[in-house]
Tab-separated table of C-alpha atoms in Angstrom:
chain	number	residue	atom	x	y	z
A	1	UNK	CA	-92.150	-11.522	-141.656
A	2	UNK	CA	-91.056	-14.683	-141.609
A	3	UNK	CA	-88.135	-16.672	-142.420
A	4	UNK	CA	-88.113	-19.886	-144.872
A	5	UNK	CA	-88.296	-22.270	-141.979
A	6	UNK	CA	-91.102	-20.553	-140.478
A	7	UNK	CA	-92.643	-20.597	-144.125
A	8	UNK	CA	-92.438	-23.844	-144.632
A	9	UNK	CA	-93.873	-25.171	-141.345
A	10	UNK	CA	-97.241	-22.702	-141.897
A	11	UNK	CA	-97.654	-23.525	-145.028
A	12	UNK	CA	-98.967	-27.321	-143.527
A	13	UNK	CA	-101.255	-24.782	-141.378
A	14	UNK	CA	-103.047	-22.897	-144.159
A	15	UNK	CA	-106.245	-25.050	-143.941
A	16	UNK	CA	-105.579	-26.534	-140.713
A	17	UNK	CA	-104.132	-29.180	-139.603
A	18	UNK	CA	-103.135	-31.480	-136.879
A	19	UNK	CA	-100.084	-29.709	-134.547
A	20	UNK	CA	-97.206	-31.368	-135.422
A	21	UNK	CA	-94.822	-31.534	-131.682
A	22	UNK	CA	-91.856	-30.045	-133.334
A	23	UNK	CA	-94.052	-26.841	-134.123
A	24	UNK	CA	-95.737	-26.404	-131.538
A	25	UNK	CA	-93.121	-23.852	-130.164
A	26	UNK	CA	-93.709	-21.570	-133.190
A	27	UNK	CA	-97.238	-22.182	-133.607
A	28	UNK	CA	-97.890	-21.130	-129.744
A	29	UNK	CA	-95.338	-17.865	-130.572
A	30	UNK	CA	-97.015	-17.094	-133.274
A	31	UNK	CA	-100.669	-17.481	-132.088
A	32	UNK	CA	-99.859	-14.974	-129.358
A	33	UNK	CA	-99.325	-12.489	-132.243
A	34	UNK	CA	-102.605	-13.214	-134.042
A	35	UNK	CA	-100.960	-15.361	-137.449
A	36	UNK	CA	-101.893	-18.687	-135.882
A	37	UNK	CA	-105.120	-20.272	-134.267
A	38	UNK	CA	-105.319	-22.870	-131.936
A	39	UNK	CA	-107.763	-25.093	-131.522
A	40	UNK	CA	-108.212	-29.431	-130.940
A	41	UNK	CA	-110.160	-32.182	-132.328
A	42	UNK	CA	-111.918	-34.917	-130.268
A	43	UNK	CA	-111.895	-37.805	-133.270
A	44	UNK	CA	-110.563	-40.749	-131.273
A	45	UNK	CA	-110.641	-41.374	-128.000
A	46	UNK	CA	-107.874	-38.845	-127.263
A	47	UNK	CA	-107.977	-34.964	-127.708
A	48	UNK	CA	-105.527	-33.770	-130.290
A	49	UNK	CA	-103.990	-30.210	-130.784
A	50	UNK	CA	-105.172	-28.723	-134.613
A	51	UNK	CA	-103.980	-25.089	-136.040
A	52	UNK	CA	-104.699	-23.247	-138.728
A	53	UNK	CA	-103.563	-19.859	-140.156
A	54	UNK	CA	-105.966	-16.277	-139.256
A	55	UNK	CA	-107.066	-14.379	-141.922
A	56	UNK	CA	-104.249	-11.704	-141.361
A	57	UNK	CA	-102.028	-14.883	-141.221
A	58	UNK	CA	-103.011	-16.428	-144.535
A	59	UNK	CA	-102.197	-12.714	-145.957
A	60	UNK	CA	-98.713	-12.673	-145.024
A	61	UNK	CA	-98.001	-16.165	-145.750
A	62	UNK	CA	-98.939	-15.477	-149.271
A	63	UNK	CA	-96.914	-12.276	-149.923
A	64	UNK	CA	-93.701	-13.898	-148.155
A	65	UNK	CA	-94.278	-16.876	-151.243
A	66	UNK	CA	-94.778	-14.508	-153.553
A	67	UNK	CA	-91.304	-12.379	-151.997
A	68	UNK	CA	-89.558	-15.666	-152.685
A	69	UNK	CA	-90.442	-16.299	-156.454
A	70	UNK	CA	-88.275	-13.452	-158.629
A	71	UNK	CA	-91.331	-13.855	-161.697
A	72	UNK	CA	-94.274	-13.810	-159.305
A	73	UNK	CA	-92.749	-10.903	-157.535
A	74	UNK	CA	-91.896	-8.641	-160.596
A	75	UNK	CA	-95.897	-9.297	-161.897
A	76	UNK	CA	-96.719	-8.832	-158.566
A	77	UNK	CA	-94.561	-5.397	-158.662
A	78	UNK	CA	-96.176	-3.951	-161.672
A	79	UNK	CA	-99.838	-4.614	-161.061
A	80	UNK	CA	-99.128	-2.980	-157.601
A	81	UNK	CA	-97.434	0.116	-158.846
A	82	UNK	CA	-100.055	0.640	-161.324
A	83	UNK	CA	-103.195	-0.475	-160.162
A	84	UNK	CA	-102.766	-0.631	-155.696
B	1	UNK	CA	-98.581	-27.021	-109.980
B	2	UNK	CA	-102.431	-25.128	-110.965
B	3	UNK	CA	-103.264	-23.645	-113.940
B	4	UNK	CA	-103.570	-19.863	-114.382
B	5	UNK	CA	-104.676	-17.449	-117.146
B	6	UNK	CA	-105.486	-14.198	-116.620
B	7	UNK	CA	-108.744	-12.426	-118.239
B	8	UNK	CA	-108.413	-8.866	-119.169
B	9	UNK	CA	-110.390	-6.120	-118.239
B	10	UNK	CA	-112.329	-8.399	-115.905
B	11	UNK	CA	-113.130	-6.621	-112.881
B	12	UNK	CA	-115.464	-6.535	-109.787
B	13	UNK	CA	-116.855	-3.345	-111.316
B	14	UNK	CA	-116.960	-3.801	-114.928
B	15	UNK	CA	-117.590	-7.399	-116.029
B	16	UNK	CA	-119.163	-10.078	-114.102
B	17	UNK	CA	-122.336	-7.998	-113.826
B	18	UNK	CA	-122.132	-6.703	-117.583
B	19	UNK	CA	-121.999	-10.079	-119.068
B	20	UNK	CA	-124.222	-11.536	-116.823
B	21	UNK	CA	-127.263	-9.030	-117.172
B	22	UNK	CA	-125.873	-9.311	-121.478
B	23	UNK	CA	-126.658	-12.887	-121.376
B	24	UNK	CA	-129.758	-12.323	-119.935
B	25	UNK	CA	-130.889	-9.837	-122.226
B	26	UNK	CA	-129.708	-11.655	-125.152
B	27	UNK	CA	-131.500	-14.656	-124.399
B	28	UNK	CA	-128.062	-17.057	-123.988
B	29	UNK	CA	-128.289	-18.684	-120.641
B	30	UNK	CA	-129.315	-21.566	-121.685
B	31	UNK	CA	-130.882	-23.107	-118.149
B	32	UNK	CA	-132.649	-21.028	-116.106
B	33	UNK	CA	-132.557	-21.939	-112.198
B	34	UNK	CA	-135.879	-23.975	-112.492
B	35	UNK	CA	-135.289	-27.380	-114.700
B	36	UNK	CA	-139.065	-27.419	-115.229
B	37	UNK	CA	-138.803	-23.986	-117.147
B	38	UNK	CA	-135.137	-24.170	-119.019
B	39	UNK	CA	-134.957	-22.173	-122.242
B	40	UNK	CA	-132.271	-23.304	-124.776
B	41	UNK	CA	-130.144	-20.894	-126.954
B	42	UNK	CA	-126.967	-20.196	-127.318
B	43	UNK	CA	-123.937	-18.487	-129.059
B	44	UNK	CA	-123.242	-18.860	-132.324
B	45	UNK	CA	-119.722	-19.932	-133.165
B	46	UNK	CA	-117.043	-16.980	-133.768
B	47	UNK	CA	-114.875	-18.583	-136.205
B	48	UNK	CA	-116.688	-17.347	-139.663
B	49	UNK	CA	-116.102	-20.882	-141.563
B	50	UNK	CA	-119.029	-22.481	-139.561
B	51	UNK	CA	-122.424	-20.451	-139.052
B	52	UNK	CA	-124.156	-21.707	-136.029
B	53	UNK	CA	-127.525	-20.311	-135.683
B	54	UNK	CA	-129.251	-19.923	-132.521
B	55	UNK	CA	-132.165	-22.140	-133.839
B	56	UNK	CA	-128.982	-25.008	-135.209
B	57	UNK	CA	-127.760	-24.433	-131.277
B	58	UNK	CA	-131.474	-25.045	-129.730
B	59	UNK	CA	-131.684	-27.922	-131.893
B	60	UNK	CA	-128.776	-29.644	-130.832
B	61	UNK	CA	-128.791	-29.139	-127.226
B	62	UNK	CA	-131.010	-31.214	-125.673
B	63	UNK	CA	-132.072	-32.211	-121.819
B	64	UNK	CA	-129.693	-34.941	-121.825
B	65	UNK	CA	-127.024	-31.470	-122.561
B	66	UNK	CA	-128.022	-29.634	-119.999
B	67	UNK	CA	-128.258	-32.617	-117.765
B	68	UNK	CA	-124.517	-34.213	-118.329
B	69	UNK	CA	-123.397	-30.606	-117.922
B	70	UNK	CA	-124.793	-30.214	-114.571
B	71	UNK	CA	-123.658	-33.640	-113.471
B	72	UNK	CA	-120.070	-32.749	-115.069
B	73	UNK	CA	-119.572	-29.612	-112.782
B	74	UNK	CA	-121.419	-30.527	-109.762
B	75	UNK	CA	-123.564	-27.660	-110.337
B	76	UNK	CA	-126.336	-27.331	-107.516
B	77	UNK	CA	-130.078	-26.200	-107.653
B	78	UNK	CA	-128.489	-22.625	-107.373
B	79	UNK	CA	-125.688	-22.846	-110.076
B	80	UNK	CA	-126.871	-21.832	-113.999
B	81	UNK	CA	-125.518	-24.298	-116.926
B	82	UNK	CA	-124.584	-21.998	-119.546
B	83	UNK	CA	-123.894	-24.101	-122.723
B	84	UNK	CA	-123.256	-23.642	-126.539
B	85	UNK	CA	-121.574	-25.474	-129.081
B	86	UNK	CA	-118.061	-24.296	-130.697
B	87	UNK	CA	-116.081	-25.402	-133.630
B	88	UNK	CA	-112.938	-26.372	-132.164
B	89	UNK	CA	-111.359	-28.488	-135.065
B	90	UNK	CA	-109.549	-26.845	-137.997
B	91	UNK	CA	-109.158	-30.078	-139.962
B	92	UNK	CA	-112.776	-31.498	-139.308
B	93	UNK	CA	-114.565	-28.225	-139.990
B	94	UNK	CA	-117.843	-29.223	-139.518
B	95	UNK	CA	-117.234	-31.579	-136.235
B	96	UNK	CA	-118.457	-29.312	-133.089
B	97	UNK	CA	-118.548	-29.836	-129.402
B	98	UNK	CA	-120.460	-28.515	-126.234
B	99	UNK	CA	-119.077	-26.192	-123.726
B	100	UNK	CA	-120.297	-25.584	-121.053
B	101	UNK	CA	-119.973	-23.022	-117.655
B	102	UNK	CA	-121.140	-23.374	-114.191
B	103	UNK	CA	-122.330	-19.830	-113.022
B	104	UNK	CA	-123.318	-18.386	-109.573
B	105	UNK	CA	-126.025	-15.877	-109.345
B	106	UNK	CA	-123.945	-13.126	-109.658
B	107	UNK	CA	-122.221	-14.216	-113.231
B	108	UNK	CA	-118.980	-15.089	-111.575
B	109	UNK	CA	-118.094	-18.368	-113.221
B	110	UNK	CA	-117.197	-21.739	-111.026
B	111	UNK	CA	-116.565	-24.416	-113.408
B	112	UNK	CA	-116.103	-25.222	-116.923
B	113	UNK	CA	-116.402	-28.173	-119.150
B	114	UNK	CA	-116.046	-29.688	-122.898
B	115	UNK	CA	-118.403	-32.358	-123.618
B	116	UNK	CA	-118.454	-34.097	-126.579
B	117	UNK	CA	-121.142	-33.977	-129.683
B	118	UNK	CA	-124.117	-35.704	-129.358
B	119	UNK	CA	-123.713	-37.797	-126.858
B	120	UNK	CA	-122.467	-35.576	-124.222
B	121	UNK	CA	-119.607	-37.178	-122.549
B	122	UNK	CA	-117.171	-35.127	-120.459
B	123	UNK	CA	-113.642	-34.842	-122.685
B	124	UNK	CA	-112.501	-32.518	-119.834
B	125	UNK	CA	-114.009	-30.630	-117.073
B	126	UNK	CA	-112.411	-28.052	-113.907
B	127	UNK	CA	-113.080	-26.241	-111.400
B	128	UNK	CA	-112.523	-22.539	-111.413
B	129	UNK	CA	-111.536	-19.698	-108.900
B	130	UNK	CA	-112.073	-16.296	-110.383
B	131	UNK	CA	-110.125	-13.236	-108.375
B	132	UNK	CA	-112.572	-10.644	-109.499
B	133	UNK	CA	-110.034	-7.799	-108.060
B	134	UNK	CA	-107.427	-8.565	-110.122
B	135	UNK	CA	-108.951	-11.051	-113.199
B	136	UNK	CA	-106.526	-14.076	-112.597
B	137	UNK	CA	-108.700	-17.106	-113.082
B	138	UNK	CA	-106.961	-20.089	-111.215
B	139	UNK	CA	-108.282	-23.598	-113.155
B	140	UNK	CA	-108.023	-26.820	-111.429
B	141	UNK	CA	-108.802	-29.693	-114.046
B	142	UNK	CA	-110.136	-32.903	-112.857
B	143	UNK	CA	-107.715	-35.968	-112.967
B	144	UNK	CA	-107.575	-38.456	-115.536
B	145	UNK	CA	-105.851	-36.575	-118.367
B	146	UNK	CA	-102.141	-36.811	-119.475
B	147	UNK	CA	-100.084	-33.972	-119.051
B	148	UNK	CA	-99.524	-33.057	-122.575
B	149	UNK	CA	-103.680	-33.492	-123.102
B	150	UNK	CA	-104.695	-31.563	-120.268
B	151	UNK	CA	-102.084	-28.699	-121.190
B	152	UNK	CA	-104.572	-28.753	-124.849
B	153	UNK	CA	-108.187	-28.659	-122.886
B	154	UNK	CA	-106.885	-26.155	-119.858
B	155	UNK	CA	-105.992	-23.942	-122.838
B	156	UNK	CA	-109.572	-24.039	-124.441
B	157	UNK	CA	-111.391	-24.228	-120.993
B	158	UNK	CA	-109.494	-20.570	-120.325
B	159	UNK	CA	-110.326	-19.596	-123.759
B	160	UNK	CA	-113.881	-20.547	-123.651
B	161	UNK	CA	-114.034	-18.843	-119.517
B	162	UNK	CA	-112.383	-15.326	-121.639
B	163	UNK	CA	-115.117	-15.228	-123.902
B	164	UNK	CA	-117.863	-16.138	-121.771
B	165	UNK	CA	-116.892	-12.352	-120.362
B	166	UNK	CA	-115.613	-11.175	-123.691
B	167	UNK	CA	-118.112	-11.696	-125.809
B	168	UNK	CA	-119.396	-8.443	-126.566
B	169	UNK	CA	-115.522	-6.959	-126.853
B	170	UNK	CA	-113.614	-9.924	-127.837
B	171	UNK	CA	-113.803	-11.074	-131.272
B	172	UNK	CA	-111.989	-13.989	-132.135
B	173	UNK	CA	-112.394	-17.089	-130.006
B	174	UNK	CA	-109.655	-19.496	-131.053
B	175	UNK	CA	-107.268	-16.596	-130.635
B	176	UNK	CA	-104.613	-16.837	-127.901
B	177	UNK	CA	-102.906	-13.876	-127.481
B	178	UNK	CA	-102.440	-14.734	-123.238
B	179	UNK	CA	-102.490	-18.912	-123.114
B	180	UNK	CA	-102.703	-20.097	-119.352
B	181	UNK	CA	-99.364	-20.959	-117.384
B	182	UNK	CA	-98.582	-24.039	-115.109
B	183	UNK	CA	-96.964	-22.583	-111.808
B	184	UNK	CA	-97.148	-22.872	-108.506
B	185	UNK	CA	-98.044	-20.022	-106.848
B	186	UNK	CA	-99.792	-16.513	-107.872
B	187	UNK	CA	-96.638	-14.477	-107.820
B	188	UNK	CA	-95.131	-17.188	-110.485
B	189	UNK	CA	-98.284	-17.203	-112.951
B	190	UNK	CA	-98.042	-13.464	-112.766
B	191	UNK	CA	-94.246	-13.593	-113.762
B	192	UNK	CA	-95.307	-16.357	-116.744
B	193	UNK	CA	-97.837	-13.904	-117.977
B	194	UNK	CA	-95.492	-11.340	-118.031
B	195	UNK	CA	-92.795	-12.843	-119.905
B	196	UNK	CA	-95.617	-13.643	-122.291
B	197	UNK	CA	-95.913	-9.918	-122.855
B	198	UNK	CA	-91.934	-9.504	-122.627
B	199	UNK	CA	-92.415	-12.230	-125.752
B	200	UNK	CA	-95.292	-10.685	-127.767
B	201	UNK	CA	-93.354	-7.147	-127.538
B	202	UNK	CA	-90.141	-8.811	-129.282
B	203	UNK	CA	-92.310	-11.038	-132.170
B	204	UNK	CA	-94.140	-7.640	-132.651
B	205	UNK	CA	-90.784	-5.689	-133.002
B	206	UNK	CA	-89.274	-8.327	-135.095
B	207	UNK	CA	-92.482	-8.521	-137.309
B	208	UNK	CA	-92.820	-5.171	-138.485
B	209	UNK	CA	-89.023	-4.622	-138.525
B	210	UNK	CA	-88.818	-7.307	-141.553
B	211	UNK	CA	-91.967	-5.925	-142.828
B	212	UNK	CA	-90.751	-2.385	-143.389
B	213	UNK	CA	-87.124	-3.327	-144.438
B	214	UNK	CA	-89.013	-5.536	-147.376
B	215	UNK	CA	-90.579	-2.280	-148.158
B	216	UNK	CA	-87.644	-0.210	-147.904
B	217	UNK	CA	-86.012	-2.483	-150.829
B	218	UNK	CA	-88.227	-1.390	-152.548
B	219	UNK	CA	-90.074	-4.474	-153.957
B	220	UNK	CA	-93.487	-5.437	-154.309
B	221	UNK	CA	-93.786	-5.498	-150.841
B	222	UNK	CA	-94.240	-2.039	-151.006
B	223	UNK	CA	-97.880	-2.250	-152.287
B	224	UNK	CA	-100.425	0.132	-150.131
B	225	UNK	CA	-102.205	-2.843	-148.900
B	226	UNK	CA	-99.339	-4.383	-147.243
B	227	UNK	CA	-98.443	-1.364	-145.416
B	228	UNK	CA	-102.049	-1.258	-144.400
B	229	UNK	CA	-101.421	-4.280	-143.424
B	230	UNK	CA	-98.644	-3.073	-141.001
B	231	UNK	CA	-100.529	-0.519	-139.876
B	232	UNK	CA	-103.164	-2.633	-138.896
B	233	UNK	CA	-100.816	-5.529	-137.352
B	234	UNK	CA	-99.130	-2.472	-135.126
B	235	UNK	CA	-102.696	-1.008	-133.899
B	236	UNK	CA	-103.086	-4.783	-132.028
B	237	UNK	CA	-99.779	-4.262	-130.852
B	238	UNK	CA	-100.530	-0.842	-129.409
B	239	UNK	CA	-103.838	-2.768	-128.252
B	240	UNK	CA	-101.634	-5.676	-126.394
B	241	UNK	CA	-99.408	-2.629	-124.616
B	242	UNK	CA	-102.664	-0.899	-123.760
B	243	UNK	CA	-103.659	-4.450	-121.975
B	244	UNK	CA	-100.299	-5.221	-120.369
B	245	UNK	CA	-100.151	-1.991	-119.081
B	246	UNK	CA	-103.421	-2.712	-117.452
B	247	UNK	CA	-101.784	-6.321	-116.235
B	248	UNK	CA	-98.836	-4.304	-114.717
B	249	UNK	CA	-100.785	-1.759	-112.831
B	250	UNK	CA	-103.130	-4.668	-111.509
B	251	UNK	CA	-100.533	-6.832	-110.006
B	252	UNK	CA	-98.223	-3.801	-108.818
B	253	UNK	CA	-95.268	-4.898	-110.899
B	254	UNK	CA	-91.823	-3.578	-110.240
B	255	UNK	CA	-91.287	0.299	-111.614
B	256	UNK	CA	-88.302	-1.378	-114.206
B	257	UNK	CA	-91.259	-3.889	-115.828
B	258	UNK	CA	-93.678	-1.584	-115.950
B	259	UNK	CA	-91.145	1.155	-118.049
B	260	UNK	CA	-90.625	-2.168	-120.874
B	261	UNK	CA	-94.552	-2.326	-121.178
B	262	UNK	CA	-94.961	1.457	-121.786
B	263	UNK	CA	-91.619	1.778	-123.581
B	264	UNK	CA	-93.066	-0.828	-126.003
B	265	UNK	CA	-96.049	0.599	-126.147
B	266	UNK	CA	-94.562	4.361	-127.032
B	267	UNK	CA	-91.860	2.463	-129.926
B	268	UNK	CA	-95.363	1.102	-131.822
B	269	UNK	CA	-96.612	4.103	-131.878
B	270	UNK	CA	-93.966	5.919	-133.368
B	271	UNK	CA	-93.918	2.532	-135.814
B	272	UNK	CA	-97.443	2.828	-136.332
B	273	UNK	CA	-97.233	7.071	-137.397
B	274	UNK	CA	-94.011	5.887	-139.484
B	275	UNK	CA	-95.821	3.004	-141.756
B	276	UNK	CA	-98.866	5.319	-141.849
B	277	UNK	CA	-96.752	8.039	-143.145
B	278	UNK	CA	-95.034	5.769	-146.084
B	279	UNK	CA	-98.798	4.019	-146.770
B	280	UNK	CA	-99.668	7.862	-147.709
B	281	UNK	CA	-96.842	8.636	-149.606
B	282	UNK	CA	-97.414	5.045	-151.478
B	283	UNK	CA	-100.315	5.955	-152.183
B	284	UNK	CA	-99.566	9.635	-153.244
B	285	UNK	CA	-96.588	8.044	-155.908
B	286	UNK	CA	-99.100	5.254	-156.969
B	287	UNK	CA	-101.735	8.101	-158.131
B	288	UNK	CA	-98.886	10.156	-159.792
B	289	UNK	CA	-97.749	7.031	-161.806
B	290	UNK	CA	-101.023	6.244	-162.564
B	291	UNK	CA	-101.898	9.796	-163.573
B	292	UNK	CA	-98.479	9.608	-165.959
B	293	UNK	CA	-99.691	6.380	-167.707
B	294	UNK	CA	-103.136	7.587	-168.207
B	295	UNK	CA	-101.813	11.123	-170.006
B	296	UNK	CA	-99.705	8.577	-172.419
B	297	UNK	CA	-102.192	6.555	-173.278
B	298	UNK	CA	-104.556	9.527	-173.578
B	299	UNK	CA	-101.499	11.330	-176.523
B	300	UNK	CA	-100.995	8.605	-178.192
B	301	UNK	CA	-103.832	6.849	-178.427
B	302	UNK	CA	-105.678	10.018	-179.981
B	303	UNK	CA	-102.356	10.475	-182.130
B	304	UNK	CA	-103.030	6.996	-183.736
B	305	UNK	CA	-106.664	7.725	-183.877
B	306	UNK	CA	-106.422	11.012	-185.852
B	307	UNK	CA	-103.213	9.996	-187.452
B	308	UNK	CA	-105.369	7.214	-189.328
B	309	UNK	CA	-107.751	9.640	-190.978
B	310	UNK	CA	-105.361	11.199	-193.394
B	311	UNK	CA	-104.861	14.559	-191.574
B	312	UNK	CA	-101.135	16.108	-191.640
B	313	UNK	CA	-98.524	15.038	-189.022
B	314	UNK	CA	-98.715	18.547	-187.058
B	315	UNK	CA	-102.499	18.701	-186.995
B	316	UNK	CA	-102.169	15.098	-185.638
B	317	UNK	CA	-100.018	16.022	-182.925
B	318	UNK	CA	-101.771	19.501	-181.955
B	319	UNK	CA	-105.029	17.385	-181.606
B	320	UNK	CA	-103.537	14.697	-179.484
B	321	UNK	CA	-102.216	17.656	-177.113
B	322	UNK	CA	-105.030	19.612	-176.870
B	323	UNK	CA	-106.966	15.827	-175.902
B	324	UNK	CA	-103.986	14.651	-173.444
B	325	UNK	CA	-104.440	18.485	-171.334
B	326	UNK	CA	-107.826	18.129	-171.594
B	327	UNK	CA	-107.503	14.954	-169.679
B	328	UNK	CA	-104.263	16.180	-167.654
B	329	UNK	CA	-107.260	18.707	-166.625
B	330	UNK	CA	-109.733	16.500	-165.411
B	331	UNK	CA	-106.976	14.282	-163.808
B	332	UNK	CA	-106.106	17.846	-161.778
B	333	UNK	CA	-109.906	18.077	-161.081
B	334	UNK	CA	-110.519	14.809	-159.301
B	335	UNK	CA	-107.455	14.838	-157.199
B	336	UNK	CA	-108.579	18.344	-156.172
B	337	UNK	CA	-112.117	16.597	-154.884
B	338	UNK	CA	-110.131	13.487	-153.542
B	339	UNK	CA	-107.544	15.394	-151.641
B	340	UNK	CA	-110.903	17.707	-150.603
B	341	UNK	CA	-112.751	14.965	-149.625
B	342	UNK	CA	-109.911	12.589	-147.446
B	343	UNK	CA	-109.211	16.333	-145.411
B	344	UNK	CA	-112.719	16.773	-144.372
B	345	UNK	CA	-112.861	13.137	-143.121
């Protein structure tokens, strides 16, 4: 779903978290597809751009971390092939 | 350069009236036309983390609300203030902030602001033109802001205009699948839109492609819950495709742009049937394996058992089979009233 880049720039965004400019581009692409929301705080006197993962969004970030780890993924395996 | 963002499935015949005569109903206008006789209410947030009640809402909003909101959008004696408070801030979850919506008497909204929480001071406000034939809403934000802040507020100003008529179909608030687009004429915003669509159809694509080849390799991404997943992840992509369809057919676009939306939306279909069809043959191996484990454990577990109470190897074993088929039986049994069950419904 996504690629490490991607992974490591929403992984900033799993509670939320003030919109960094250089992700802005893939946090707007990816809210369009549902993984991202958008939203701004007022603290200060100036409005600032926040984001944090959806649900659905949260979900994929945490299988893609759990693709990238070889002993997380083979635990994960099993319990899925016996119990999912 | 204006702001425009358009709002699906708003039309002269379907919407304006609907959620107008809703918000009546429901008690969420929050100023009547008379000041002497305003009611306060309003909606409660949509975003799960923070539970607004409508008695948190009438607490907070106070004359002095209503007031700076009518004073914020010009409204006149004929205009209703619609207000409510929304949780716009991921990182300071419990910070809120008013919006709030001029309306004319027949729901069509005029202007929209964000005020901030308690003391109701105007972060942004605009004025808005609604083309109720077509659902383009064209915003024109009041001066003052920098370019990079007012591209933030015009976004949540659309958002919060989109749910004002979506919120009795439109779940998720903070959601942009359609942000507004700077341009400077109609036929321009309509183009931006589209190549929004043009966009979403390639990050869909590209989504689910990675998703099934992760199951095809056969690791754990091949759970039935990811592939649910999927499935659910391509049914708002077949949703999207059923919306820019409606988008296309609304602003008469050209036959070739038209054929991309509904080619799209035919190619997540046939995704959609294709990740449904390896969710129920996941699920199908899953019970088999599961079925396979629970007959070994059943043998030799009940060979151990009997083995221990000084009875002869044979009689052992013959015991142990008889228990494992008993269970192989019952096994047989429920999948006969599971597979019965999932084909009646």
């Amino acid at each position: 779903m996504f690629d490490d880049n991607e992974c490591e720039t929403l992984k900033r965004y799993m509670k939320g978290a003030m919109v960094r400019p250089e992700d802005r581009d893939l946090l707007y692409r990816l809210s369009s597809t549902g993984v991202v929301r958008l939203g701004f705080s007022t603290e200060g006197c100036e409005p600032t751009e926040t984001a944090s993962l959806t649900a659905w969004g949260r979900r994929q970030l945490h299988r893609e971390t759990i693709y990238r780890s070889p002993i997380r993924r083979l635990i994960y395996g099993v319990l899925s092939t016996l119990f999912d | 350069m204006r702001w425009y963002g358009w709002i699906l499935l708003l039309t002269n015949h379907l919407m304006p009236a609907k959620a107008a005569s809703d918000l009546k109903q429901r008690g969420i206008v929050i100023e009547s036309e008379s000041p002497k006789n305003y009611r306060m209410s309003g909606i409660p947030s949509h975003d799960g983390e923070l539970d607004f009640t409508i008695h948190t809402v009438r607490e907070a909003f106070t004359k002095e609300g209503f007031d700076a909101a009518r004073l914020a959008l010009f409204a006149t004696t004929d205009d209703a203030i619609s207000c409510y408070l929304k949780a716009f801030d991921d990182v300071h979850r419990q910070a809120v902030t008013g919006v709030c919506l001029r309306l004319d008497a027949d729901g069509i909204v005029l202007g929209v602001g964000i005020l901030s929480h308690p003391d109701w001071v105007p972060v942004a406000t605009a004025q808005v033109h609604i083309d109720v034939e077509t659902g383009l809403a064209q915003i024109d934000p009041a001066p003052g802001l920098s370019q990079q802040k007012e591209a933030i507020l015009v976004k949540h100003m659309f958002a919060a205009i989109r749910d004002f008529y979506h919120q009795h179909i439109y779940t998720a608030s903070t959601d942009f699948a359609l942000r507004p687009v700077l341009a400077s004429n109609e036929p321009d915003a309509v183009h931006g839109i589209f190549l929004q669509y043009c966009a979403k159809i390639v990050d869909y694509h590209r989504s689910v492609k990675d998703g099934c080849a992760v199951i095809a390799s056969g690791r754990f991404g091949a759970s039935r819950r990811a592939l649910l997943d999927l499935v659910d992840h391509l049914s708002s992509a077949r949703g999207e495709m059923v919306y820019a369809v409606s988008f296309a057919r609304r602003f008469a676009l050209p036959l070739d742009a038209r054929e991309t939306i509904e080619d799209a939306s035919r190619s997540f279909e046939i995704l959609k049937d294709r990740v449904e069809m390896m969710a129920s043959c996941r699920s199908e191996a899953s019970s088999h394996l599961t079925n396979i484990v629970a007959l070994l454990v059943t043998f030799f577990g009940t060979y151990f058992v009997v083995f221990r109470e000084s009875i002869s190897l044979w009689w052992s074993v013959i015991i142990s089979a008889a228990a494992t088929t008993g269970v192989g039986a019952l096994l047989v049994v429920v999948e006969w009233f599971t597979t019965k069950r999932r084909m009646q419904g």
